[in-house]
Structures are given as structure tokens and as C-alpha cells.
Tab-separated table of C-alpha atoms and ligand atoms in Angstrom:
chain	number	residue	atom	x	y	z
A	1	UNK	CA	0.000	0.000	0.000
A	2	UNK	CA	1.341	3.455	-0.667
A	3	UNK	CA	0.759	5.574	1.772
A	4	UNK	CA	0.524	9.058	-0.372
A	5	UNK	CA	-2.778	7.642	-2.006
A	6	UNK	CA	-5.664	5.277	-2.220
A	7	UNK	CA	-7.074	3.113	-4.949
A	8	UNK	CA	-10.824	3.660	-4.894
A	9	UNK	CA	-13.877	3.745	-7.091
A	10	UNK	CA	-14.092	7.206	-9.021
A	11	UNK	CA	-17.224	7.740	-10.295
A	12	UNK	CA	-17.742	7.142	-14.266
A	13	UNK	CA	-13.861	6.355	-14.681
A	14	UNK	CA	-13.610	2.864	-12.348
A	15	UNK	CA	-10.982	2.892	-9.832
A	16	UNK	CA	-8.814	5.540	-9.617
A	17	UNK	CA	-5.819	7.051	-7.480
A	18	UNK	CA	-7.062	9.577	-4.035
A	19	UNK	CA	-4.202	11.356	-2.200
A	20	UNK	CA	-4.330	10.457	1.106
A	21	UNK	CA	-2.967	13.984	2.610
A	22	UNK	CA	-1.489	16.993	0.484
A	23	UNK	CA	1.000	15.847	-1.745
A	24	UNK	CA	3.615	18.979	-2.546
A	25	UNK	CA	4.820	19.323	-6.024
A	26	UNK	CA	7.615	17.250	-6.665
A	27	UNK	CA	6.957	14.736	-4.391
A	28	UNK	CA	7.822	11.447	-5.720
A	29	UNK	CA	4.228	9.756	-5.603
A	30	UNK	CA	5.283	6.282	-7.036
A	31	UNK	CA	8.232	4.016	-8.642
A	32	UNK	CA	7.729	0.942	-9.977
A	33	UNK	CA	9.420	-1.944	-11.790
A	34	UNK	CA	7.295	-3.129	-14.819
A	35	UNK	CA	5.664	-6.489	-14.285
A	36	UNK	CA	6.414	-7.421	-17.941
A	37	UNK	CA	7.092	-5.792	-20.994
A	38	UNK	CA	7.468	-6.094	-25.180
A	39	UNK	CA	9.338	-4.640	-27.332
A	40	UNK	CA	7.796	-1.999	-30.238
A	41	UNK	CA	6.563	-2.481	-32.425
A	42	UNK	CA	4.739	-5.328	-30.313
A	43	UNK	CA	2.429	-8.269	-31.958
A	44	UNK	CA	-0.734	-9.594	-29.949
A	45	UNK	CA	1.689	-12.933	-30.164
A	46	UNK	CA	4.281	-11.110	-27.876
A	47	UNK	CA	1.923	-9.946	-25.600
A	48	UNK	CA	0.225	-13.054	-25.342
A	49	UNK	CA	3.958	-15.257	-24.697
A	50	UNK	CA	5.041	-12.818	-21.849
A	51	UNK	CA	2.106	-12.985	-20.258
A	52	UNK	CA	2.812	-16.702	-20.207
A	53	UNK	CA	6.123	-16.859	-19.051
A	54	UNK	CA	4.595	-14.998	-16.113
A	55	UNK	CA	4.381	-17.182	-12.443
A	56	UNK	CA	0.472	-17.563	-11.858
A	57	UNK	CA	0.856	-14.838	-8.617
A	58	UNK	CA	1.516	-12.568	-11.002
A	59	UNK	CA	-0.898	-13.549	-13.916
A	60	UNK	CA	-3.443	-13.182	-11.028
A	61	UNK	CA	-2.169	-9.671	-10.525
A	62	UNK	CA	-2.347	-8.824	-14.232
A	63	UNK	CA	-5.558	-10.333	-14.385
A	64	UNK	CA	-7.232	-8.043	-11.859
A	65	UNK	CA	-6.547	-4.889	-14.119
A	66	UNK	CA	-9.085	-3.195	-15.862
A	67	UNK	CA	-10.360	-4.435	-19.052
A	68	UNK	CA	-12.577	-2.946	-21.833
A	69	UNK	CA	-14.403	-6.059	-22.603
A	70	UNK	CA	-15.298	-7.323	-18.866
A	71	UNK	CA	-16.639	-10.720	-20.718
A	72	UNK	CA	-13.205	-11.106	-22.496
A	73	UNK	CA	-11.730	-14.692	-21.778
A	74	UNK	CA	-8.021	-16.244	-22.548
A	75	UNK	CA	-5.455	-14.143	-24.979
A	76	UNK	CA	-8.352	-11.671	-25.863
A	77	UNK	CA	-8.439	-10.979	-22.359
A	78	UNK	CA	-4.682	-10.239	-21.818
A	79	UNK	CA	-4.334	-8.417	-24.885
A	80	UNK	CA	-7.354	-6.089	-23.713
A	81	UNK	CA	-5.680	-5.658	-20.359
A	82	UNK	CA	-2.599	-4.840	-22.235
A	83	UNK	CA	-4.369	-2.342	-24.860
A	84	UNK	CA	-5.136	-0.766	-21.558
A	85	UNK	CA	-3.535	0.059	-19.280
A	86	UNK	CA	0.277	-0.431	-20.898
A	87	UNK	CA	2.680	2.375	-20.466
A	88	UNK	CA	5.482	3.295	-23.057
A	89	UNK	CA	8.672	3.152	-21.593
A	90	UNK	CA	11.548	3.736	-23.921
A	91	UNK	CA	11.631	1.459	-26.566
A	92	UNK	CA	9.222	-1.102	-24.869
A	93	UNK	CA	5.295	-0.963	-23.733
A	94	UNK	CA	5.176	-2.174	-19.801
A	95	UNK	CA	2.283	-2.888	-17.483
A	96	UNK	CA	2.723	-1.453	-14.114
A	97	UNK	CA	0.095	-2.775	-11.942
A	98	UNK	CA	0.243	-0.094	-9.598
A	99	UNK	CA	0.508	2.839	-11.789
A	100	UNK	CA	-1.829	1.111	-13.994
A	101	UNK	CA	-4.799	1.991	-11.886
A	102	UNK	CA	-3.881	6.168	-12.177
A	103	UNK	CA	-7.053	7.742	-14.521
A	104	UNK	CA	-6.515	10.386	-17.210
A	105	UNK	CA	-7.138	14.254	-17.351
A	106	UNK	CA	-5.839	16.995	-20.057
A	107	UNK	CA	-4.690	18.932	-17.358
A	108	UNK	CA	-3.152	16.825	-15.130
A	109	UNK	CA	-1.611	16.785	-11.738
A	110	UNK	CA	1.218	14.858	-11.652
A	111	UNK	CA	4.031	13.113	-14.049
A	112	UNK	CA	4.334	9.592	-15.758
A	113	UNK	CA	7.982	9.074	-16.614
A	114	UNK	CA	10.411	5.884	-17.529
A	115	UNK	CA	13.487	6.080	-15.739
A	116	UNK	CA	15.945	4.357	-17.799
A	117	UNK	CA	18.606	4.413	-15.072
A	118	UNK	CA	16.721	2.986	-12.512
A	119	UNK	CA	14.381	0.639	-14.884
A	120	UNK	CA	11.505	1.934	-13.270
A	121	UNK	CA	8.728	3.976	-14.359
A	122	UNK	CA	7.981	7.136	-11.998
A	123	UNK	CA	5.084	9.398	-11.096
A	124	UNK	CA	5.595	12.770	-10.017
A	125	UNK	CA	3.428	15.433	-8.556
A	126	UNK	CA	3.644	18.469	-10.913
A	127	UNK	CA	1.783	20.628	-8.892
A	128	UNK	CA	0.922	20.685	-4.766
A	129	UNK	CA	-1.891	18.367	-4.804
A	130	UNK	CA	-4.372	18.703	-1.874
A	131	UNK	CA	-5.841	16.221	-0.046
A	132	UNK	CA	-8.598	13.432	-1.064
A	133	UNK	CA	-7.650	14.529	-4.328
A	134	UNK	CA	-7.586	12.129	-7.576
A	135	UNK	CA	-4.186	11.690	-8.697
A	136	UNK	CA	-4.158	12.044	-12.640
A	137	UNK	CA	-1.964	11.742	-15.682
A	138	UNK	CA	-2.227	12.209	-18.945
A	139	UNK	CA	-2.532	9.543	-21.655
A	140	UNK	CA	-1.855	12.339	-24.895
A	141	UNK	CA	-0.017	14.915	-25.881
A	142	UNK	CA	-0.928	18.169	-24.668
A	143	UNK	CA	-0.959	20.288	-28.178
A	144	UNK	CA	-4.113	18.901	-29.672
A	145	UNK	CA	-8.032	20.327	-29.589
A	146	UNK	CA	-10.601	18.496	-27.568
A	147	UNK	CA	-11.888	16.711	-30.566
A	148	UNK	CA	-8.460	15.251	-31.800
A	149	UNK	CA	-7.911	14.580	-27.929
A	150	UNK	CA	-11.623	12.702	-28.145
A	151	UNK	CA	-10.501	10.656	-30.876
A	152	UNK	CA	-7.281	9.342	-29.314
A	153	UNK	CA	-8.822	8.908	-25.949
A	154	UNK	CA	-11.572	7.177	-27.477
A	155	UNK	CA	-9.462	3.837	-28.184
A	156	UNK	CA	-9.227	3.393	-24.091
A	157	UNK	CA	-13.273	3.588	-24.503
A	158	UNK	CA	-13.938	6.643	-22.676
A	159	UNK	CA	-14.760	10.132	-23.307
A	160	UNK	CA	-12.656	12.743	-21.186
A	161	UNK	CA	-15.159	15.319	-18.968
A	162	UNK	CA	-11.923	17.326	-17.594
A	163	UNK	CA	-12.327	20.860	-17.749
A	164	UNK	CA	-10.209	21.165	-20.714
A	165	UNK	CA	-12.758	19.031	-22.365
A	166	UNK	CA	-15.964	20.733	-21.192
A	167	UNK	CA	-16.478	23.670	-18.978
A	168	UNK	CA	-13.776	25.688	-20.794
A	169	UNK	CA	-13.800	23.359	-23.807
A	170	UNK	CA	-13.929	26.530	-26.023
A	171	UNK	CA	-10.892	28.584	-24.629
A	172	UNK	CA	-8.932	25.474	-23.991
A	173	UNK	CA	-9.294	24.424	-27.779
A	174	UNK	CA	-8.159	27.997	-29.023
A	175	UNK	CA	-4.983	27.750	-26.511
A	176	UNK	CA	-4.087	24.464	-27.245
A	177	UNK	CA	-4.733	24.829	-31.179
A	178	UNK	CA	-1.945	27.446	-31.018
A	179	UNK	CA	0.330	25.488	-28.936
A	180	UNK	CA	0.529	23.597	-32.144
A	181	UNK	CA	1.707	25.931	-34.128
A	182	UNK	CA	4.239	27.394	-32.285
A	183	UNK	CA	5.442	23.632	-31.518
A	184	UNK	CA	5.497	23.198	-35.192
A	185	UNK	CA	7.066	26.449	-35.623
A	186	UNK	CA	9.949	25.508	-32.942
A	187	UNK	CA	10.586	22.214	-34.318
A	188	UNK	CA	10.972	23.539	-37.730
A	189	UNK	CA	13.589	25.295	-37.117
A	190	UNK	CA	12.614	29.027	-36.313
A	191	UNK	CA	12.885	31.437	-39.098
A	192	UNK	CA	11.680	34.471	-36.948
A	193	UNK	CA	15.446	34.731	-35.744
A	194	UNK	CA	16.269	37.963	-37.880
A	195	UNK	CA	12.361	39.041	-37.866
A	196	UNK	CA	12.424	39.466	-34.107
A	197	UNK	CA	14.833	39.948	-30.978
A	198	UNK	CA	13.221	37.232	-29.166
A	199	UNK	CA	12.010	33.515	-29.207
A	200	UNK	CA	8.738	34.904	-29.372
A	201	UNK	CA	7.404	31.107	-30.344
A	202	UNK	CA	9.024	29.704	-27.396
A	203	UNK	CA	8.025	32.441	-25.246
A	204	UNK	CA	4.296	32.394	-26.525
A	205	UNK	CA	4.281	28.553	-25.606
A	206	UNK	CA	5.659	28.994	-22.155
A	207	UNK	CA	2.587	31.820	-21.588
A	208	UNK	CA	-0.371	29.650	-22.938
A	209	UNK	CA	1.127	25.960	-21.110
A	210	UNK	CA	0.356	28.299	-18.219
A	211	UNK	CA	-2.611	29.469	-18.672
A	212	UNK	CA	-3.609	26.049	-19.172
A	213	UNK	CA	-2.082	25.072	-16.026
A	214	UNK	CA	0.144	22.196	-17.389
A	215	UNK	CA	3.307	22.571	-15.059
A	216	UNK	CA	4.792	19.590	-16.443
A	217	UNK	CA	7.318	18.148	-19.070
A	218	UNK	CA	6.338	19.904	-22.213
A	219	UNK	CA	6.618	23.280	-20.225
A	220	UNK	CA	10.293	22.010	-19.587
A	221	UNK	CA	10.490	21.472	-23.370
A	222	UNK	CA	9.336	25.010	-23.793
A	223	UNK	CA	11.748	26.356	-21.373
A	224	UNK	CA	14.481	24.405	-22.890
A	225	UNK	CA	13.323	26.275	-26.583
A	226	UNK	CA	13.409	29.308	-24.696
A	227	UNK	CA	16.688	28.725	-23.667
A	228	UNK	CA	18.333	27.495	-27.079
A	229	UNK	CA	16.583	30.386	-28.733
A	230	UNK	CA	17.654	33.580	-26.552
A	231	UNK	CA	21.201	31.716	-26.823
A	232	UNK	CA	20.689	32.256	-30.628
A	233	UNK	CA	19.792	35.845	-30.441
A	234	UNK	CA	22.929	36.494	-28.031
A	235	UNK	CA	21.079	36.978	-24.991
A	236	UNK	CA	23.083	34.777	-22.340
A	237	UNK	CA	21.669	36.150	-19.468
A	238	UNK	CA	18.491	34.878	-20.661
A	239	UNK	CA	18.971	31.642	-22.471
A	240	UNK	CA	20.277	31.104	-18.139
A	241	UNK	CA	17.487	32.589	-16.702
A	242	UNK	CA	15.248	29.499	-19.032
A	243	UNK	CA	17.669	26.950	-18.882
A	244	UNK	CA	16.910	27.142	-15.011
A	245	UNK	CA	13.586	27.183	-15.136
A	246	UNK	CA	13.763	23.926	-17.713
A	247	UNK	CA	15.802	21.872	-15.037
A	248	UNK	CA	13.875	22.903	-11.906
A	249	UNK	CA	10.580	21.450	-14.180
A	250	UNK	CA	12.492	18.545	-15.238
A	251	UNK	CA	13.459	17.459	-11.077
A	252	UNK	CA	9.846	18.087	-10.419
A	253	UNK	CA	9.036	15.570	-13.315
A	254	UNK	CA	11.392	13.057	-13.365
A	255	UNK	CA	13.535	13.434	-9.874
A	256	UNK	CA	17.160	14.087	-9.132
A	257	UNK	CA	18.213	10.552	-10.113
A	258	UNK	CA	17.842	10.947	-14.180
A	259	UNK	CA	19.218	10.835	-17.097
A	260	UNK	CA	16.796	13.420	-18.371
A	261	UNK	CA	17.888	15.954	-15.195
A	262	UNK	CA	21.733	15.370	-16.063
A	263	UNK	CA	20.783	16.536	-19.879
A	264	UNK	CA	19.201	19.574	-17.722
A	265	UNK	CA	22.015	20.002	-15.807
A	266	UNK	CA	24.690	19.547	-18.559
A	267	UNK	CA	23.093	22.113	-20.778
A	268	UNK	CA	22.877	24.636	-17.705
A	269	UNK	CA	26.011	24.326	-17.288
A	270	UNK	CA	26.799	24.517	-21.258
A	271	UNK	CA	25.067	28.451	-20.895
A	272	UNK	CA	26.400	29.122	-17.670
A	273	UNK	CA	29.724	28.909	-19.066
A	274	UNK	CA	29.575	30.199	-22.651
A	275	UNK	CA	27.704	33.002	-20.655
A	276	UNK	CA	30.896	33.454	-18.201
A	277	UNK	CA	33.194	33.692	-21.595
A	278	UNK	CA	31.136	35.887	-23.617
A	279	UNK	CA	32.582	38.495	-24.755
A	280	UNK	CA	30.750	41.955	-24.397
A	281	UNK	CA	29.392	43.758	-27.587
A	282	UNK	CA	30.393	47.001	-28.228
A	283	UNK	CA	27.498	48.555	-26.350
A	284	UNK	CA	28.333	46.394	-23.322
A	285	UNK	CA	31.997	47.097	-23.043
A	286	UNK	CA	30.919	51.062	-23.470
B	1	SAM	C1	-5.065	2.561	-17.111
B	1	SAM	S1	-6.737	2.305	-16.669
B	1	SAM	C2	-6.938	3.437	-15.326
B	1	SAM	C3	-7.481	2.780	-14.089
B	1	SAM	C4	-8.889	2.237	-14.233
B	1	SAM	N1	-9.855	3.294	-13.999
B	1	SAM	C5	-9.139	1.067	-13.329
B	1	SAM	O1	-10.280	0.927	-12.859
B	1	SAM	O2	-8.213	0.282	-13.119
B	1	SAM	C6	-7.489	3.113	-18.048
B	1	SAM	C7	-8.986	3.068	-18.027
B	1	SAM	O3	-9.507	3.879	-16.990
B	1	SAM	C8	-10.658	4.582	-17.424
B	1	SAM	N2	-10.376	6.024	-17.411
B	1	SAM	C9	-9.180	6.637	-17.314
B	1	SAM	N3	-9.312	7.961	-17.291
B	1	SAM	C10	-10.622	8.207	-17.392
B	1	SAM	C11	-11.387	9.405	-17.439
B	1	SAM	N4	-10.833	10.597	-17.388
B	1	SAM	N5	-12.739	9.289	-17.547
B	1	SAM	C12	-13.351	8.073	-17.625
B	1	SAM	N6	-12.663	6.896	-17.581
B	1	SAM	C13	-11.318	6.976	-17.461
B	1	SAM	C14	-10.938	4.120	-18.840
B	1	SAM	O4	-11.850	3.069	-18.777
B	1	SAM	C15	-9.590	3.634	-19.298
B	1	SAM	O5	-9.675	2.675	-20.323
């Protein structure tokens, strides 16, 4: 039993995870070592051997899990269980029992991560989260519109009723359309360099994740654009200032113990130092 939650029915979504007292951000809420897992791109075949291989304890275990079909027998069964409630995790899908039983939202409160040092998946709280609280992650991307959210969330066979995805449907879907673009923008390697004096895609990003209230790793990525981008435009001081903010998202997401955080901390230290040697324009040295 962990003693930072409780599994429990939630209504309309079947059991889900409560905190048990509040949980501050950061706070490492669960690690876990995968009961089993497959390599991608997986067959129903794999899924259906490792499941085999398993001691019957632990088939038991993996039989509990939730299921789409309740009436599914045999393989159909396990490869149901497996459709649902399997977790990437590098290069391989794994069931976690435990963090198996955590529920979706599009704005959620806490951090799903594969730890490749420690071979353990993680959950993080991304944000303080208060008592008798559900505990949720999120099973998409964030940069898509409720209805291309819908359609993705509809192969676990349920239809999200977050806020994102109903009481501020509307707003959400305009914030999160642009978050697109500007990812799109960012990854395609950002022509407004000589148009602007800023990362203003990057910067734009970091300003609407917020207003959606999702504290976790894609705001990192944004920082991180940030970051790369004011280093472009010369601005040291503030490619620091972001590279900062990226690693102190990146320890609330995936802990001090990660390879992720070392990137963090290696590129810091990259603009921390090419900062230190810079040599001042002429309008600085005047
Ligand atoms: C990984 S399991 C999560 C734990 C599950 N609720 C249980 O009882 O074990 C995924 C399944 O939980 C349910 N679920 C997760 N998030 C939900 C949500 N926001 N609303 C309704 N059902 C949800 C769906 O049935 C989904 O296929």
C-alpha cells in the first residue's frame, strides 16, 4: 500500500488514485518496476507469450486490471488488459500494476515518466496536490483540440469530462490549437530569428502551457526552446534565466536521479559557461 494515495472507485472512470494527505509538487508519488514488458513495435503474439512466461501470482495480478471487454476470456483478455492500461517506456510498452490503476485528465496533476537508469517507471506530482484529491496523468499529448484529444482517448473507450474538455472546452481548444503551431514552428527550425529579438514562439508557448495550467514536461520542453533560442539571439543572461527554469521542471518531473535531469544540468552548465566567456558587444563594453 502506498501511503501518499488510495485506490478507490471514481465515479464514471472505475478505480482511480485519491491522495491520502497533500502531496507537494515534486513529491515522488510512485516508482515501480514493470511487471512485464514487449518490445515496439509489439504483436498480440508477444503480448500473449510474456504474459505466459509470467508465475500464476503474477498472472493473477495482471488479471485483476481493468479491461474494456469485462466478458473477455483467454489471450483476448490479456491483450485487452494490455491495450489498456500499458505504459510506453523507452523502446518497450510495460504494465505497471500499480501505476496502472492512475485515470486520465488533459490537465493533469502529476508526471508519468520511464526512468531508464533505474528501470523503473515514476510518477511525479507536478503541482501541490491537496488532499482526497484524484491523482491524474495524462494519456496524450498536450498540443491537440478536444476533438483530436476525443478521438485518441476514445481507443481506451472513454470520453474525457476534464475541464479542458468541457467547462472551458472553447478557450482550452483555441490555446491548445496554437500550442501547435508554435510547436510546429519551434521544431521547424525558427525562421523568426532575424524578424524578431526574441524567441517569441518559445516564449508564446511557455505563456499559454500556463494558462492552461500544465506545469509539467512539455513546459520544460518550452523552457528548454526558450533557452536554445535567446542563446541564438545572443542573450546569455536569458537563455540562463530558461535553462533554469527547464531543469527545476524537469526534477519536479522526473527526480534528481535521471538521465533526463543530467541533460538539464549539462546544458545549464553549457550556458552558464559560454555566458561566463562571452565576450561583451560594443554597447556592453561602453
Ligand atoms: C489505465 S486504466 C486506469 C485505471 C482504471 N480506472 C481502473 O479501474 O483500473 C485506463 C482506463 O480507466 C478509465 N479512465 C481513465 N481515465 C478516465 C477518465 N478521465 N474518464 C473516464 N474513464 C477513465 C478508462 O476506462 C480507461 O480505459
Amino acid at each position: 500500500m502506498n501511503p501518499l494515495y488510495d485506490v478507490r472507485p471514481s465515479p464514471g472512470q472505475g478505480l482511480g488514485c485519491f491522495s491520502t494527505a497533500l502531496i507537494p509538487a515534486g513529491t515522488l508519488i510512485l516508482s515501480e518496476t514493470p511487471l512485464f514488458n514487449v518490445r515496439e513495435p509489439r504483436t498480440n503474439l508477444a503480448v500473449t507469450i510474456a504474459f505466459s512466461k509470467l508465475p500464476s501470482s503474477k498472472q493473477s495480478l495482471y488479471l485483476e486490471l481493468y479491461a474494456q471487454d469485462s466478458a473477455a476470456t483467454g489471450d483476448t483478455q490479456v491483450i485487452d488488459i494490455f491495450n489498456s492500461n500499458a505504459w510506453q517506456t523507452g523502446s518497450r510498452t510495460s504494465i505497471c500494476p500499480l501505476a496502472a490503476r492512475f485515470n486520465h485528465a488533459c490537465v493533469p496533476n502529476a508526471s508519468f515518466a520511464w526512468n531508464s537508469r533505474l528501470c523503473r517507471i515514476t510518477v511525479y506530482a507536478t503541482i501541490a496536490i491537496p488532499g482526497d484529491t484524484q491523482i491524474y496523468l495524462s494519456y496524450e499529448r498536450p498540443y491537440q483540440t478536444s476533438a483530436q484529444r476525443k478521438e485518441k482517448l476514445s481507443a481506451y473507450g472513454f470520453a474525457c469530462s476534464c475541464s479542458a474538455c468541457s467547462s472551458i472546452a472553447a478557450v482550452s481548444d483555441v490555446r491548445r490549437a496554437r500550442m501547435a503551431k508554435l510547436d510546429a514552428r519551434i521544431r521547424f527550425q525558427r525562421r523568426q530569428l532575424w524578424r524578431s529579438p526574441a524567441p517569441m514562439a518559445a516564449l508564446e508557448l511557455i505563456k499559454l502551457l500556463k494558462a492552461e495550467g500544465i506545469e509539467g514536461e512539455a513546459l520544460g520542453l518550452a523552457y528548454h526552446d526558450a533557452a536554445t533560442g535567446w542563446r541564438r539571439h545572443g542573450r546569455l543572461e536569458l537563455a540562463t534565466v530558461n535553462a533554469v527554469k527547464e531543469l527545476e521542471v524537469c526534477v519536479m518531473c522526473f527526480g534528481q536521479n535521471s538521465p533526463c535531469v543530467d541533460a538539464s544540468i549539462a546544458f545549464l552548465r553549457e550556458m552558464k559557461l559560454q555566458f561566463a566567456t562571452k565576450v561583451p558587444s560594443h554597447d556592453e563594453a561602453a
